[in-house]
Coordinates of C-alpha atoms in Angstrom, one line a residue:
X1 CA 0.0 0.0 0.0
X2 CA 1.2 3.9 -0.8
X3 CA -0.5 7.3 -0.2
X4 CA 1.1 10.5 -1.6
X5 CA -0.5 13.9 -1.7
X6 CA -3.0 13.0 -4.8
X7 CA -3.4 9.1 -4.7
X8 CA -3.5 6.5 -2.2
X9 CA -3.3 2.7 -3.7
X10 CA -2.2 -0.6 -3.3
X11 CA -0.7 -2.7 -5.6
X12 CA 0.9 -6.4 -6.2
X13 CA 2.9 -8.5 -8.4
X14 CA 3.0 -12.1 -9.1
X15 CA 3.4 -15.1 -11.6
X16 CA 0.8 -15.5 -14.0
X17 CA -0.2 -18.9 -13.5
X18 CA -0.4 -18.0 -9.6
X19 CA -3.3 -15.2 -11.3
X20 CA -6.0 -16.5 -9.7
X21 CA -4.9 -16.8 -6.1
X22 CA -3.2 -13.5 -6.7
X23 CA -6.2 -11.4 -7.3
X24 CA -7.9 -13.2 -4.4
X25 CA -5.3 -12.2 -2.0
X26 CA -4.8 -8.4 -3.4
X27 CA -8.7 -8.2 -3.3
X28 CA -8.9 -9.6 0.0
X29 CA -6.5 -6.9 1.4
X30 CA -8.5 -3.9 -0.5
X31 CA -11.7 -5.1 0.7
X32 CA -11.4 -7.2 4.3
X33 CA -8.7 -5.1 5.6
X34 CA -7.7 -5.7 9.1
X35 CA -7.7 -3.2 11.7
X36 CA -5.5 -4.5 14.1
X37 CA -4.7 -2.4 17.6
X38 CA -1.2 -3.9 18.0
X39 CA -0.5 -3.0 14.2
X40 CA -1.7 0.3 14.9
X41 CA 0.5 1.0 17.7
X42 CA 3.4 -0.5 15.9
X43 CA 2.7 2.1 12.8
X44 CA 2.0 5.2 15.5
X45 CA 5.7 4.3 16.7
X46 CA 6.6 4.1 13.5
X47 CA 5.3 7.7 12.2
X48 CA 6.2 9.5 15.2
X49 CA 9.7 8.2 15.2
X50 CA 10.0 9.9 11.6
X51 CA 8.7 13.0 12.5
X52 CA 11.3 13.4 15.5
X53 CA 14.2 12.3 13.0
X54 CA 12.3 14.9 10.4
X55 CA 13.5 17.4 12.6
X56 CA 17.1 16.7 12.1
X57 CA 17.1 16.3 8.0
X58 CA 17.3 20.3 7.2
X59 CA 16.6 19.9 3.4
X60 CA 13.0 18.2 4.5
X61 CA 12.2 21.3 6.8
X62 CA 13.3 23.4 4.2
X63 CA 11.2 21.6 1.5
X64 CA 8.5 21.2 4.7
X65 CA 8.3 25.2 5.0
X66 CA 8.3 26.1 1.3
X67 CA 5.3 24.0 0.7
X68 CA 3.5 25.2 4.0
X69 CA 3.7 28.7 2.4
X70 CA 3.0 27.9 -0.5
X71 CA -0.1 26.2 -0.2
X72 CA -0.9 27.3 3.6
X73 CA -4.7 26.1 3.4
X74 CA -4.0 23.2 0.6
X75 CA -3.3 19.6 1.4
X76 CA -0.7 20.4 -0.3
X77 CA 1.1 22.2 1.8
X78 CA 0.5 19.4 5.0
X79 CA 3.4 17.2 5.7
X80 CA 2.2 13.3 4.5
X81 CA 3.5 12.2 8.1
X82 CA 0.8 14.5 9.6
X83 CA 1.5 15.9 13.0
X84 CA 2.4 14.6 16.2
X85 CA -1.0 15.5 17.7
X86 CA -3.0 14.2 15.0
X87 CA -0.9 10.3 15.2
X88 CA -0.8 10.8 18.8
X89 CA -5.2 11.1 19.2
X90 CA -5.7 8.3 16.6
X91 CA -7.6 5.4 17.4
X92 CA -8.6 1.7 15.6
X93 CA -11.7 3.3 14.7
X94 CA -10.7 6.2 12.8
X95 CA -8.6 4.3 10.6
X96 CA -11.0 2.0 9.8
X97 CA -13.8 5.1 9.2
X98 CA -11.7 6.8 6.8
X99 CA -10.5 4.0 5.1
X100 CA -14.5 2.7 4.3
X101 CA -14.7 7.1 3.7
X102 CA -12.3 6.4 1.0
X103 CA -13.1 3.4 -0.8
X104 CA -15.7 4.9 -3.1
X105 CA -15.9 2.8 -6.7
X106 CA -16.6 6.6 -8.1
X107 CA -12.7 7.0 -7.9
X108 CA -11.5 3.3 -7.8
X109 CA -9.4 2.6 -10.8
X110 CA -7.6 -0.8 -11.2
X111 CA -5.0 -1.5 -13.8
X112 CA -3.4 -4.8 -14.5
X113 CA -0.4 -5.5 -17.3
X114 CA 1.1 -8.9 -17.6
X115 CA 1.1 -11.9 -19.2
X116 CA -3.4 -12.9 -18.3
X117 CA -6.6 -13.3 -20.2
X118 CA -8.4 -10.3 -19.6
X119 CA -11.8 -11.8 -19.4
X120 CA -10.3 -14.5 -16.7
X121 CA -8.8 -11.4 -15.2
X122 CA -12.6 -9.6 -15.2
X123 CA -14.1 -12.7 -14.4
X124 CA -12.4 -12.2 -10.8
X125 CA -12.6 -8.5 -10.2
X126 CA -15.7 -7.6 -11.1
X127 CA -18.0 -9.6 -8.5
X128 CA -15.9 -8.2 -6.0
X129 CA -16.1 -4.5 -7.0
X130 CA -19.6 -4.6 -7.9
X131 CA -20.1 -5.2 -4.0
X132 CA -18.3 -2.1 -3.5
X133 CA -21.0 0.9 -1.8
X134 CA -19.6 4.6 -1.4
X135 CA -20.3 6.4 1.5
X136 CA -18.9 9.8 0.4
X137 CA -21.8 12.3 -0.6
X138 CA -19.4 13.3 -3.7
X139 CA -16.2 14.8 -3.2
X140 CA -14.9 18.2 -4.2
X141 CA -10.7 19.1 -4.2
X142 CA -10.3 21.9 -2.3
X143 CA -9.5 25.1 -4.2
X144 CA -5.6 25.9 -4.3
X145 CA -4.1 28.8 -2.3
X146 CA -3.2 31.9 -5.3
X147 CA 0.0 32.0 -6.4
X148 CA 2.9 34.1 -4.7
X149 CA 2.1 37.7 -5.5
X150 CA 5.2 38.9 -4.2
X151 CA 9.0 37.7 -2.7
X152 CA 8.2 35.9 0.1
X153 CA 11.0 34.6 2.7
X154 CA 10.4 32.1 5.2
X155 CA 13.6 31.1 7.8
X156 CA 14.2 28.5 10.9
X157 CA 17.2 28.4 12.9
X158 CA 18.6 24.7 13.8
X159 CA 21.7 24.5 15.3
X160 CA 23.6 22.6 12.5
X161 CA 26.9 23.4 10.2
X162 CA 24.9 23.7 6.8
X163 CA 22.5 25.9 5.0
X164 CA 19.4 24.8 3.3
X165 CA 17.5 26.5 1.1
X166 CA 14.3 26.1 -1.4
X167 CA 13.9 28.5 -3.9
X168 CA 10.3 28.0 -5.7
X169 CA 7.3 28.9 -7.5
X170 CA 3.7 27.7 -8.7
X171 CA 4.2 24.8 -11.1
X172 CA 1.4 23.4 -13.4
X173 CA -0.4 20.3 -13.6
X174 CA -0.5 16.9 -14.7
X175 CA -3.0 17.8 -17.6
X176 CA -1.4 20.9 -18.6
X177 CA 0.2 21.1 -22.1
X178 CA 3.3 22.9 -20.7
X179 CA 4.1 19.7 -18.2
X180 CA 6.6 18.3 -21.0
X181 CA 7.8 21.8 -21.7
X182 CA 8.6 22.1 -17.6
X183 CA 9.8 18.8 -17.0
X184 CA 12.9 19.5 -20.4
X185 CA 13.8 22.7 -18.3
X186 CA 14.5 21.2 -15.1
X187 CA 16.2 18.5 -16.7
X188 CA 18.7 20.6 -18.6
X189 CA 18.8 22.5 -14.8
X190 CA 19.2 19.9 -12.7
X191 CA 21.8 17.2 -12.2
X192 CA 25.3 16.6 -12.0
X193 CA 25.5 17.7 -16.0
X194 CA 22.7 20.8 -15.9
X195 CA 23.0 24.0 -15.7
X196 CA 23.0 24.8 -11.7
X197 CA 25.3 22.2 -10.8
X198 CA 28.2 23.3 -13.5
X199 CA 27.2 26.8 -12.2
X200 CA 26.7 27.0 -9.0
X201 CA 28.9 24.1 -7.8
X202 CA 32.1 23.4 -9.8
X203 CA 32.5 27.1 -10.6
X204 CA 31.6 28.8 -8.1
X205 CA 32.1 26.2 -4.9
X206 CA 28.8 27.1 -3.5
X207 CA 27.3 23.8 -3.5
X208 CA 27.6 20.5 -1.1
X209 CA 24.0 19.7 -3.5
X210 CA 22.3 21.6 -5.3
X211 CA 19.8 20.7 -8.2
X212 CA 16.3 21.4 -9.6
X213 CA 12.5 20.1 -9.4
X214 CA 9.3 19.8 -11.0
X215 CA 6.6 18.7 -8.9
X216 CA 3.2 18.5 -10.3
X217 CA 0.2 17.3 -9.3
X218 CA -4.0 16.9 -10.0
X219 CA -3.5 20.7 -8.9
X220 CA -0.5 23.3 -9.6
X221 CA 2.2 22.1 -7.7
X222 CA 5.4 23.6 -7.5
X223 CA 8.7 23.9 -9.7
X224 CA 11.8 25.0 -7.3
X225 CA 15.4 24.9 -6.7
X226 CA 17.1 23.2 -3.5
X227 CA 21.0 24.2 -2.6
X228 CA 22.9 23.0 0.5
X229 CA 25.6 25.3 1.5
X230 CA 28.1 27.3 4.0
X231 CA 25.9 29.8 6.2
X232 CA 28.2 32.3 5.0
X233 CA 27.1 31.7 1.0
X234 CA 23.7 31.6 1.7
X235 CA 23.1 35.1 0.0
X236 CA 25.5 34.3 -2.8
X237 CA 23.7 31.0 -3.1
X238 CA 20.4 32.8 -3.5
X239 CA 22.1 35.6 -6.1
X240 CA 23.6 32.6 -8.2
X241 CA 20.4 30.4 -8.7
X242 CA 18.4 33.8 -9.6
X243 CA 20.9 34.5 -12.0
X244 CA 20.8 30.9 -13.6
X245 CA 17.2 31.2 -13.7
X246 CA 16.9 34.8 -15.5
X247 CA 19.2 33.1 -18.1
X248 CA 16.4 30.9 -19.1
X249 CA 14.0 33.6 -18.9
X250 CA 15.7 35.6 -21.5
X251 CA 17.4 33.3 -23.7
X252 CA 17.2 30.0 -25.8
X253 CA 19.1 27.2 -23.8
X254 CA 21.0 25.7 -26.4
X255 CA 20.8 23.3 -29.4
X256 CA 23.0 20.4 -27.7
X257 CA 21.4 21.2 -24.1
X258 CA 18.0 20.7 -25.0
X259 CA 18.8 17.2 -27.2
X260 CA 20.9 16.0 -23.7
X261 CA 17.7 16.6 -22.0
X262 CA 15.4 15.0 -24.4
X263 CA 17.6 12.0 -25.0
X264 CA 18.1 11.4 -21.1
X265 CA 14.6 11.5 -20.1
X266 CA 13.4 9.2 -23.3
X267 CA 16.0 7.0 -22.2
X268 CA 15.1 6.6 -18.3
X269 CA 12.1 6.5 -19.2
X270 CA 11.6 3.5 -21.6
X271 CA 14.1 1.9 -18.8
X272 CA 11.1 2.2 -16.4
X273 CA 8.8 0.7 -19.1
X274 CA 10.5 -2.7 -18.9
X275 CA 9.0 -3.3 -15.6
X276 CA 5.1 -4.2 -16.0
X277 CA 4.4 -2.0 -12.5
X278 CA 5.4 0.8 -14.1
X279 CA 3.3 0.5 -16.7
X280 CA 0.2 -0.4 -14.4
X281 CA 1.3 2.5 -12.5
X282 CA 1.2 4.5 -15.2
X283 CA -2.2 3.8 -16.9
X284 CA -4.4 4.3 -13.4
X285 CA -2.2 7.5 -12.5
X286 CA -3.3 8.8 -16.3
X287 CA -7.1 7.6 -15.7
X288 CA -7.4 9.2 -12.3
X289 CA -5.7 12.8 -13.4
X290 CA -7.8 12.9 -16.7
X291 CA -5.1 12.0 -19.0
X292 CA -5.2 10.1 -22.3
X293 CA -4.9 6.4 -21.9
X294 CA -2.4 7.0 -24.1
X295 CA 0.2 9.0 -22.7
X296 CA 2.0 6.0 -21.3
X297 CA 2.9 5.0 -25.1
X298 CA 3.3 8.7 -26.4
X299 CA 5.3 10.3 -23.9
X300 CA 8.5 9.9 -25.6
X301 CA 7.0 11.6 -29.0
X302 CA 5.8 14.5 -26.8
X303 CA 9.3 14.9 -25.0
X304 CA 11.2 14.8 -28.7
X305 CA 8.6 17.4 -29.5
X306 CA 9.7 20.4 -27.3
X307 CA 11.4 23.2 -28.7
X308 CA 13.3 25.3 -27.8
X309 CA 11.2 28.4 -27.3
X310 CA 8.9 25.8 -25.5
X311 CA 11.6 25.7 -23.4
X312 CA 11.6 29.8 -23.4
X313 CA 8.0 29.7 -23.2
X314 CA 7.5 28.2 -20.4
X315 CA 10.6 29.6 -17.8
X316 CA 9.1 33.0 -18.7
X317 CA 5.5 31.7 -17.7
X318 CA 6.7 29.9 -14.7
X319 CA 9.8 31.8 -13.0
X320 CA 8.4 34.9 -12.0
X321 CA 11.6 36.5 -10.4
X322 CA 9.7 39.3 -8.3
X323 CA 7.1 36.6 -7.1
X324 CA 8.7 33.3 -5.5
X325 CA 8.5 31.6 -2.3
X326 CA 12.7 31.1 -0.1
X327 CA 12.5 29.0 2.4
X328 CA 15.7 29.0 4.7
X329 CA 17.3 26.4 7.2
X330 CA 20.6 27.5 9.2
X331 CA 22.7 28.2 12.6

């Protein structure tokens, strides 16, 4: 089982001539859950011990912060841990309420890729799901916060030897036509070969890490810029990714930057394609966000497709430089 800040699933893998008992067990689990006490306790213990050792791993306060400012009245913008309060007051029962909340067929989607008969395959699930009654009275995202109007700075003090810093903005979508656009500019950004790590870290020593991200969602996420660093570079830090930034803002990146980009994200990606989850996982994340069944297949084609003044296009819709969110970690 998984939950992130748009989906919560399960999901399982085995032979195909184990199929049958496969299903069984993975619908058993979705549908007879157990809510143990002892298993609760042991997951409590669990979630508050990684909230205390949150506290000690600067770059997630600073990434914790950016998004709580962000998106102060979103879920977006709430840690997927929760707070201590909230695992602390938990009980058996509210578990098990929100889970049977949840498990609404209006926003169930199962895929399965492998080596089956489909009809066998239907044969199993659909007597199951069929059984399946909502108890939601329909369900309505909440709205997302407005974007950054202004610069807006947000600090904590921890008594450690580093720096941490988020730089970031309002990002896009899954559905949005500039997504492919976005995800080519943080490529030729981020990494040991992009733009901010050449930059900022081999040229200018400002770095321990420092890189790029793009994170979108069934909302506007966010598209920022993390950078560990000395206490003593932090406003140098914050000068040089601007800088970097206003570069793609005003010019074309070039010819051989934007093919590295292209050809190392078509490349990882058809990697990931070789594994059957990853192309389950693929086709229900496209059904649930509204995309085309297709995308899994066309991705690549739409990747090769960016331009370069997509590339322009979209840093100059996206970076606003007098309109961002810094969040700041340091002694």
């Amino acid at each position: 089982a998984y939950n992130g800040r748009n989906v919560t699933g399960m999901k399982a893998d085995f032979l195909s001539e184990k199929m049958r008992d496969g299903v069984q067990l993975f619908l058993d689990a979705l549908l007879h859950p157990r809510f143990d006490k002892q298993e609760l306790e042991r997951e409590r213990h669990n979630i508050l011990e990684a909230l205390r050792r949150e506290e000690d791993q600067l770059a997630s306060l600073a990434f914790k912060q950016f998004q709580q400012r962000l998106f102060p009245k979103h879920p977006y913008g709430m840690s997927l841990l929760g707070t201590a309060a909230n695992v602390k007051r938990f009980k058996v029962g509210d578990v098990k309420r929100a889970f049977e909340d949840n498990l609404d067929p209006r926003n169930l989607v199962i895929s399965a890729v492998g080596d089956f008969d489909w009809e066998t395959m239907a044969g199993l699930l659909r007597p199951a799901l069929e059984s399946i009654r909502g108890r939601r009275r329909g369900f309505k995202p909440p709205k997302v916060d407005p974007a950054p109007t202004a610069i807006q700075t947000v600090e904590r003090t921890k008594d450690k030897f580093q720096a941490h810093l988020v730089l970031g903005f309002r990002g896009v979508s899954y559905a949005d036509k500039d997504r492919y656009a976005l995800d080519v500019l943080n490529n030729i950004l981020a990494g040991q070969g992009g733009r901010l790590f050449i930059e900022l870290r081999d040229k200018m020593s400002l770095a321990y890490s420092v890189t790029s991200l793009s994170q979108e969602g069934v909302e506007p996420g966010y598209f920022g810029v993390y950078i560990a660093t000395e206490p003593r570079k932090v406003a140098t830090a914050i000068e040089g990714i601007l800088r970097e930034l206003k570069k793609v803002t005003e010019e074309l990146v070039a010819p051989e930057e934007l093919e590295r980009a292209q050809q190392y994200m078509v490349g990882a990606y058809e990697i990931d394609l070789q594994r059957n989850s990853t192309v389950a996982t693929q086709l229900a994340f496209n059904e649930i966000y509204g995309i085309d069944r297709r995308e899994w297949l066309i991705l690549p084609e739409k990747i090769l497709r960016v331009t370069r003044e997509d590339v322009l296009k979209v840093a100059r819709k996206i970076l606003k430089l007098d309109r961002y969110i810094l969040s700041v970690v340091k002694p």
